Short mmCIF file of C-alpha atoms in Angstrom, two decimals:
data_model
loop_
_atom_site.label_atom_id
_atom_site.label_comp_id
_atom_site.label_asym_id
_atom_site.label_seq_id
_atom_site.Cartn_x
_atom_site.Cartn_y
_atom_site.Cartn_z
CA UNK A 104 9.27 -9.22 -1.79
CA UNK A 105 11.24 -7.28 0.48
CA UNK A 106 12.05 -5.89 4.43
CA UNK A 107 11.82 -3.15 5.95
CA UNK A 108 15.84 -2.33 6.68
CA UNK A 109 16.97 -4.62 9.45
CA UNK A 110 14.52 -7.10 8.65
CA UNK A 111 12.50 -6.13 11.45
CA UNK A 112 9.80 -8.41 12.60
CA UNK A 113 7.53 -9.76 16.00
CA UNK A 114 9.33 -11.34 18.35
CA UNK A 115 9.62 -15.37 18.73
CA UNK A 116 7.50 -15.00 22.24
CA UNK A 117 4.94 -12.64 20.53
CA UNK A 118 2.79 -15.34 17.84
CA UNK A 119 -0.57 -14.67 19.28
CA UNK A 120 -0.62 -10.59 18.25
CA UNK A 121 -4.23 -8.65 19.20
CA UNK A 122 -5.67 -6.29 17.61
CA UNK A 123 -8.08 -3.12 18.59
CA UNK A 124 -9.28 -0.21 17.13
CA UNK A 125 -9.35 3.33 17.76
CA UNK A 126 -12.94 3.76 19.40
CA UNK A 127 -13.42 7.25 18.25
CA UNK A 128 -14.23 6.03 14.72
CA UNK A 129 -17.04 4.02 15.91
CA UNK A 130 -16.63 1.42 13.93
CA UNK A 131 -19.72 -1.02 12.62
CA UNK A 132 -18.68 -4.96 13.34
CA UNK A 133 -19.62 -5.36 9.54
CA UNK A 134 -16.25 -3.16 8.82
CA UNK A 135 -14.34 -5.00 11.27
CA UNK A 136 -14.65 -7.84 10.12
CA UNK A 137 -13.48 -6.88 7.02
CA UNK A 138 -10.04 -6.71 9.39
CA UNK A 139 -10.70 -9.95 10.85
CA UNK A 140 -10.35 -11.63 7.38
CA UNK A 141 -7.57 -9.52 6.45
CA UNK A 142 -5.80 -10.97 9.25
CA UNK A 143 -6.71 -14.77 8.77
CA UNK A 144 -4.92 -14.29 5.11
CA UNK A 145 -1.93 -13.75 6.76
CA UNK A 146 -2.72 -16.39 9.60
CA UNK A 147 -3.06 -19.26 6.94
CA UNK A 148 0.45 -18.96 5.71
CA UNK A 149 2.63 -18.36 9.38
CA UNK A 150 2.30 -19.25 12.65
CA UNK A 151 0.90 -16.21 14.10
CA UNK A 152 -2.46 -15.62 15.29
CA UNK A 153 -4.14 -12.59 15.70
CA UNK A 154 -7.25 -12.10 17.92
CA UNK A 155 -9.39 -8.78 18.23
CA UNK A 156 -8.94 -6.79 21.54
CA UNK A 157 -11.27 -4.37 23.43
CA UNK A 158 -8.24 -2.79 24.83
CA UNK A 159 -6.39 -0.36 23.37
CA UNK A 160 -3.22 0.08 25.65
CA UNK A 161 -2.87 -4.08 25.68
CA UNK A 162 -3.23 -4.42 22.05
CA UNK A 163 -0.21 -4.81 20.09
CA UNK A 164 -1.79 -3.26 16.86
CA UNK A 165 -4.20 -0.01 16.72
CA UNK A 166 -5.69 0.76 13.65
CA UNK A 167 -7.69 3.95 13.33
CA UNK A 168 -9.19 5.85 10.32
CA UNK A 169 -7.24 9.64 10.23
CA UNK A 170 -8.07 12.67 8.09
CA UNK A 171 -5.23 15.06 7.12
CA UNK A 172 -2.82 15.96 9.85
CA UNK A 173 -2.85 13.14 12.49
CA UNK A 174 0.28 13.54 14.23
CA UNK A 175 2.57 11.03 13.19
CA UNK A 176 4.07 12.74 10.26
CA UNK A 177 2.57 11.71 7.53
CA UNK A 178 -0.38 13.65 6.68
CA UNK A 179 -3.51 12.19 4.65
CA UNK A 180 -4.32 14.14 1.66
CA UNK A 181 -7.98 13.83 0.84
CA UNK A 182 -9.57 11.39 -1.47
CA UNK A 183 -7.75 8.41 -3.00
CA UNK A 184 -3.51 9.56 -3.43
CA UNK A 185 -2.54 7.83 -0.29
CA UNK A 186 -4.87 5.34 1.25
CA UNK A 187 -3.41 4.14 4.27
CA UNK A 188 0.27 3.45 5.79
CA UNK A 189 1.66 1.23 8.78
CA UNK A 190 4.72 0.64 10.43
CA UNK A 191 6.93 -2.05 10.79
CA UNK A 192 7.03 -4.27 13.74
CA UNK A 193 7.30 -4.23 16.61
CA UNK A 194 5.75 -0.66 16.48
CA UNK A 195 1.64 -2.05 15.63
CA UNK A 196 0.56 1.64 13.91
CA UNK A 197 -1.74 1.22 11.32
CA UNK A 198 -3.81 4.39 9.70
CA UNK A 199 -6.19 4.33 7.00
CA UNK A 200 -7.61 7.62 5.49
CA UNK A 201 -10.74 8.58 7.06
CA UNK A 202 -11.46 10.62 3.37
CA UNK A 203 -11.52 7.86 0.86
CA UNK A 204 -14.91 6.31 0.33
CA UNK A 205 -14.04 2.36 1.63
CA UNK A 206 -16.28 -0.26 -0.19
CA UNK A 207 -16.75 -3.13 2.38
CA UNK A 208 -18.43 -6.13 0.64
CA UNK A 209 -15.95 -8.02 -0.06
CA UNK A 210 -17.60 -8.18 -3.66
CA UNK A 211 -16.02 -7.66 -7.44
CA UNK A 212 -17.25 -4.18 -8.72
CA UNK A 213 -18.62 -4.06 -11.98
CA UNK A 214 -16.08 -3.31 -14.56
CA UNK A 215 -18.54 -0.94 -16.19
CA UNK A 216 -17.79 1.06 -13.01
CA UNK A 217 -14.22 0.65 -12.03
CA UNK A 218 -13.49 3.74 -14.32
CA UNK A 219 -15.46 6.18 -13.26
CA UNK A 220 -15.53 5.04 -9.01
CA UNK A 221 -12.82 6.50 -6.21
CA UNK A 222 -14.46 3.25 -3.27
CA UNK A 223 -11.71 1.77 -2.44
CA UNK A 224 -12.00 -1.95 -1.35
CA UNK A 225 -11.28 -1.87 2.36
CA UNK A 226 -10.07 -5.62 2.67
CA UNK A 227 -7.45 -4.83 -0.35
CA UNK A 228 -5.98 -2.17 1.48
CA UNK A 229 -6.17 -3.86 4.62
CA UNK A 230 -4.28 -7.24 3.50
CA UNK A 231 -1.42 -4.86 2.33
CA UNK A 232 -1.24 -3.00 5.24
CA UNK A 233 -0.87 -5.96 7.47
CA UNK A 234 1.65 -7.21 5.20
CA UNK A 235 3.60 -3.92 6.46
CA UNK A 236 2.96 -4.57 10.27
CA UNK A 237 4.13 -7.98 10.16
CA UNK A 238 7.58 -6.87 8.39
CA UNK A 239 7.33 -6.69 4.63
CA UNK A 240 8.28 -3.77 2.15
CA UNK A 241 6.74 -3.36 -1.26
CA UNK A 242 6.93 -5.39 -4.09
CA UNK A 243 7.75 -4.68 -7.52
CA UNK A 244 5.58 -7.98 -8.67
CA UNK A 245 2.08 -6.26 -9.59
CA UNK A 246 0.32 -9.07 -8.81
CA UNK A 247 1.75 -9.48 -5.16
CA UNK A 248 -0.14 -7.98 -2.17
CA UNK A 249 2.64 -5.83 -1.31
CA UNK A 250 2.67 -4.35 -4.48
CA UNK A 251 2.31 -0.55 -3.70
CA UNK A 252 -0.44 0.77 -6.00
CA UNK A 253 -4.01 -0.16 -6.36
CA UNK A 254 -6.58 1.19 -8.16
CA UNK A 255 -10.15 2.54 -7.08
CA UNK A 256 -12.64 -0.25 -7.51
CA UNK A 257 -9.95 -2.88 -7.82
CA UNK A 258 -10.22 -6.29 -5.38
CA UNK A 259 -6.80 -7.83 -4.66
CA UNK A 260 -7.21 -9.99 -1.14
CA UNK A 261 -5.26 -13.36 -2.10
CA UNK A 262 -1.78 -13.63 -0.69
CA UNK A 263 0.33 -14.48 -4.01
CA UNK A 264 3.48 -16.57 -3.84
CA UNK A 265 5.99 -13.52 -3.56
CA UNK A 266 4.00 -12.34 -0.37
CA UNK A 267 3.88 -15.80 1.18
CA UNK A 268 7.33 -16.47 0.50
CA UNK A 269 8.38 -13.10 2.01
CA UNK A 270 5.95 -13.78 5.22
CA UNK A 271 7.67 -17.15 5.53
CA UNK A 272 11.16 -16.11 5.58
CA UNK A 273 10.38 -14.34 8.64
CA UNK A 274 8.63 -15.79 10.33
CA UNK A 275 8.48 -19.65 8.84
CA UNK A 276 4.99 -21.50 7.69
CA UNK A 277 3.92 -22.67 10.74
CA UNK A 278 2.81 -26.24 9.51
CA UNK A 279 0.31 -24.43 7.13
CA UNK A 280 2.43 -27.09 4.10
CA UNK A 281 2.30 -30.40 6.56
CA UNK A 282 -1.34 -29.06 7.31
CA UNK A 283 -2.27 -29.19 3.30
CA UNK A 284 -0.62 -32.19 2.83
CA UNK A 285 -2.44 -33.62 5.52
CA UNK A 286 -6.10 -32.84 4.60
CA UNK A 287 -5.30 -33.98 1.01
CA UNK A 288 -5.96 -30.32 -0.40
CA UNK A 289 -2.34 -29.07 -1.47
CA UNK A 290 -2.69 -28.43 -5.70
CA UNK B 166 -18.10 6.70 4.47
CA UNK B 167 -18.31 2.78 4.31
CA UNK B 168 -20.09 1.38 1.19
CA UNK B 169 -21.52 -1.93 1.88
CA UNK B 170 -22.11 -2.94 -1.84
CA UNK B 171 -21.62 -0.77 -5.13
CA UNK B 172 -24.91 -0.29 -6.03
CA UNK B 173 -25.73 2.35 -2.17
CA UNK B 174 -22.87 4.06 -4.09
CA UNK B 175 -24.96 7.81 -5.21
CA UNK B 176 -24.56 7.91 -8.89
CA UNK B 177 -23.63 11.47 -9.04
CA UNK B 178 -20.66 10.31 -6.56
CA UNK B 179 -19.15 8.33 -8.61
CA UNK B 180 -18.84 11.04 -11.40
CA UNK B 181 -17.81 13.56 -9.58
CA UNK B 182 -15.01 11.15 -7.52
CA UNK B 183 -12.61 10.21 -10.44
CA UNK B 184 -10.50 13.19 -9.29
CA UNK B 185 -7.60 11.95 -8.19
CA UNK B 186 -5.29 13.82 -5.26
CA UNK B 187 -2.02 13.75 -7.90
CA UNK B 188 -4.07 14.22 -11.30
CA UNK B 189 -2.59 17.31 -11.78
CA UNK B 190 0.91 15.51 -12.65
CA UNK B 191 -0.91 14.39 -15.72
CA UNK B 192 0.07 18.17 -17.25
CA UNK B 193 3.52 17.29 -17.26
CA UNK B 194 3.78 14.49 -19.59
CA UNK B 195 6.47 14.38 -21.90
CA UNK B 196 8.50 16.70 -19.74
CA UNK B 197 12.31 15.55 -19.62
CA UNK B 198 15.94 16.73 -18.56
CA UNK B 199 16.50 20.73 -19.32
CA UNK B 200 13.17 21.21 -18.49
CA UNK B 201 11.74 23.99 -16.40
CA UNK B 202 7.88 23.66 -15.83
CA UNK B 203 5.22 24.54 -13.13
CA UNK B 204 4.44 21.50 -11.19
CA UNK B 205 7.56 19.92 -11.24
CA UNK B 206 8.59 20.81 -7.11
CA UNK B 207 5.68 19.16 -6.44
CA UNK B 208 6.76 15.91 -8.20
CA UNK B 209 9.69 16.30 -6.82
CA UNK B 210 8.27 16.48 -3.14
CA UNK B 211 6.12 12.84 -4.29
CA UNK B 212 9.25 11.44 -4.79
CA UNK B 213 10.54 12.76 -1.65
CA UNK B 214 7.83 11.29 0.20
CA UNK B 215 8.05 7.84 -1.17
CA UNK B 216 11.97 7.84 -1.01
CA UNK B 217 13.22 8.30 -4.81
CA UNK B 218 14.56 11.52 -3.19
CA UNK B 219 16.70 11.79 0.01
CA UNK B 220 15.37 15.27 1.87
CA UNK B 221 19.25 15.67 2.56
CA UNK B 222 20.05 15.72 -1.38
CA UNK B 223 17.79 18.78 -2.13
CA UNK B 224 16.82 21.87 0.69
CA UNK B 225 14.67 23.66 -1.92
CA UNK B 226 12.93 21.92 -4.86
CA UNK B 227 12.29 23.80 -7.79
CA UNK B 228 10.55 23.45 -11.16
CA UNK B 229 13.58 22.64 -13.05
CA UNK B 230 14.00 18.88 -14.13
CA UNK B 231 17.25 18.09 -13.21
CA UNK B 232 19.47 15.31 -12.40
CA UNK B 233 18.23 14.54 -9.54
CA UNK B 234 14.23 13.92 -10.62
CA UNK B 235 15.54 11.94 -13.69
CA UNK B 236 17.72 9.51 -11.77
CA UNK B 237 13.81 9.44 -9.19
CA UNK B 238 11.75 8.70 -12.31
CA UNK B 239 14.64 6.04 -13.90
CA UNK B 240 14.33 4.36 -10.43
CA UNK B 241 10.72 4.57 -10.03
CA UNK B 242 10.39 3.06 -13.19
CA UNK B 243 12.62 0.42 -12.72
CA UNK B 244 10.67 -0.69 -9.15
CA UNK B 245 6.85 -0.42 -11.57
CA UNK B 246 8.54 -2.70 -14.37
CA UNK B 247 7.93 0.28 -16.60
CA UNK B 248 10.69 1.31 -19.57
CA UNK B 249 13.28 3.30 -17.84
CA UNK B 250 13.62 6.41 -19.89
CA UNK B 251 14.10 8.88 -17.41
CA UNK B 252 11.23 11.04 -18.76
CA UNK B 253 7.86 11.74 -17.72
CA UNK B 254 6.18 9.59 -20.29
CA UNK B 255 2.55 8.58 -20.55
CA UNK B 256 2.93 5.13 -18.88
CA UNK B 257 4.92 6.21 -16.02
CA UNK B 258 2.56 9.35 -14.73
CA UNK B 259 -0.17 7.10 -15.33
CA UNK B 260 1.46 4.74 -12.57
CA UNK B 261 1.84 7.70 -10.68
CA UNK B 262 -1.55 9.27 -10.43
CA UNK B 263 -2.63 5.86 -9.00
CA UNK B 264 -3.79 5.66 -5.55
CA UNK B 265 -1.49 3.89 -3.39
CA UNK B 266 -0.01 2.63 0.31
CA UNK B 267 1.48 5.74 1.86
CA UNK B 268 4.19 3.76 2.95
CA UNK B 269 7.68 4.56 0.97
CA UNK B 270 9.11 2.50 -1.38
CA UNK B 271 12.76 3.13 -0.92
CA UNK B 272 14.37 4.11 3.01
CA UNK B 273 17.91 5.64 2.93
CA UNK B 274 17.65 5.32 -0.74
CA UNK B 275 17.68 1.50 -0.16
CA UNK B 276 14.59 -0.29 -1.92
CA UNK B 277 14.18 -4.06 -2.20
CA UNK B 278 12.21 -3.66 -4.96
CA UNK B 279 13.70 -4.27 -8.30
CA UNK B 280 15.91 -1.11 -8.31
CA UNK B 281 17.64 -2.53 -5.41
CA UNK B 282 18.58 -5.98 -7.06
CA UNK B 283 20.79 -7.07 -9.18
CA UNK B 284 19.59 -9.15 -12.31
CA UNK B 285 21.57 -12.43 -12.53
CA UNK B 286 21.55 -14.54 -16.26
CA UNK B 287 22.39 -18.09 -15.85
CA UNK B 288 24.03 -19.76 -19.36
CA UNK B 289 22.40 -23.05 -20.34
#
């Protein structure tokens, strides 16, 4: 795992972070709560919390689908090549490519059509984006969340042990261990 | 558009969507150092954007393959776990046509990936 330089990350007062979402994308509750469980991955493992907000000026993330030139920089350029990008904290920016085609099921694609498909699974995406917001860089370990490349069709939601040590050096694990141990589930 | 399960994708979509916004990279494989060859600015300006090139190191990028891109591909290859050769080899434009986070990988040519660590050997 790794940090943005600085090691950047919410402050101690700031656990319970909100969310909203840019209202001009008219977003369908079935895609938001694709965010919603993208944000309890990351929940499990730390103390924060993270709760959905109407309001866009009180929210301390805003994440809005873009197409091409949006302003900050860092154009999107069509169709799969970059997906999405986010900033690190305490900044809340988070921009996914209004071109790609976003699969939202939360369902494994048939390998028979990972080859020839460009739907990219929204929740993927979404779990590594957060991972940016909250303070971590990429990873070089492919099977990480963090790790920066991800191919059309592919499902990769599960925090791995490099991205849950990385969350926990910033930001500790809340009592998510004492809570395993405690309900008898910890393998 | 949102896809709420794989089958509402439109068959004919899916053909026509393997096109991929960097496949044209794929011409340049087996390009190395000494090189001069159409495409190779824009590889360059990939690796500017994800931080294997500082925009202070280069003002105009052209299509020669020079130091600079072969010290970007050795360190791109190094953070993918992919042979560092320092060429544009099969396995590493096939990492590079992939789609990805738009977020860079190295800032001020700092990258906590693994071509920003040191590899430490303990003796048993």
């Amino acid at each position: 795992y790794s940090f943005f330089p600085g090691k950047p990350q919410w402050p101690k007062r700031n656990r319970d972070l909100s969310y909203a979402f840019v209202p001009q994308n008219n977003l369908t509750d079935e895609v938001k709560q694709v965010f919603a469980r993208a944000f309890a991955r990351w929940a499990e493992v730390t103390p924060l919390n993270f709760t959905r907000s109407e309001s866009l000026f009180r929210a301390d993330i805003v994440i809005g689908f873009f197409s091409g030139d949006h302003g900050d920089g860092e154009p999107f350029d069509g169709p799969m090549g970059t997906l999405a990008h986010a900033s690190s904290p305490p900044t809340g920016m988070f921009h996914l490519d209004g071109d790609e085609d976003w699969l939202i099921s939360g369902e494994e694609m048939n390998r028979r059509i990972l080859p020839v498909t460009s739907v990219v699974d929204l929740e993927s995406v979404a779990v590594h984006e957060i991972g940016h917001l909250l303070g971590l860089g990429h990873s070089s370990v492919e099977d990480a969340i963090m790790y920066p490349a991800i191919s059309g069709g592919h499902r990769k939601v599960e925090l791995a042990k490099d991205d849950i040590e990385g969350i926990q050096h910033l930001y500790g694990d809340g009592g998510s261990s004492r809570r395993n141990e405690t309900s008898g589930g910890a393998e | 558009t949102f896809y709420t399960n794989v089958s509402s994708v439109p068959p004919l979509h899916l053909l026509n969507a393997t096109r991929s916004a960097w496949e044209t990279f794929e011409k340049l494989a087996g390009c190395h150092a000494g090189n001069k060859t159409d495409g190779l600015s824009k590889l360059k300006q990939y690796f500017r954007r994800f931080g294997y090139i500082s925009s202070a190191s280069v003002a105009n990028f052209t299509d020669d393959f020079d130091d600079v891109l072969e010290s970007a591909i050795s360190t791109y290859q190094k953070n993918f776990n992919l042979e560092v050769t320092g060429k544009l080899d099969a396995p590493t434009l096939q990492q590079i046509v992939k789609p990805r986070c738009g977020n860079p990988d190295m800032i001020d040519g700092a990258s906590g990936m693994n071509a920003g660590r040191k590899l430490r050997a303990v003796a048993r």
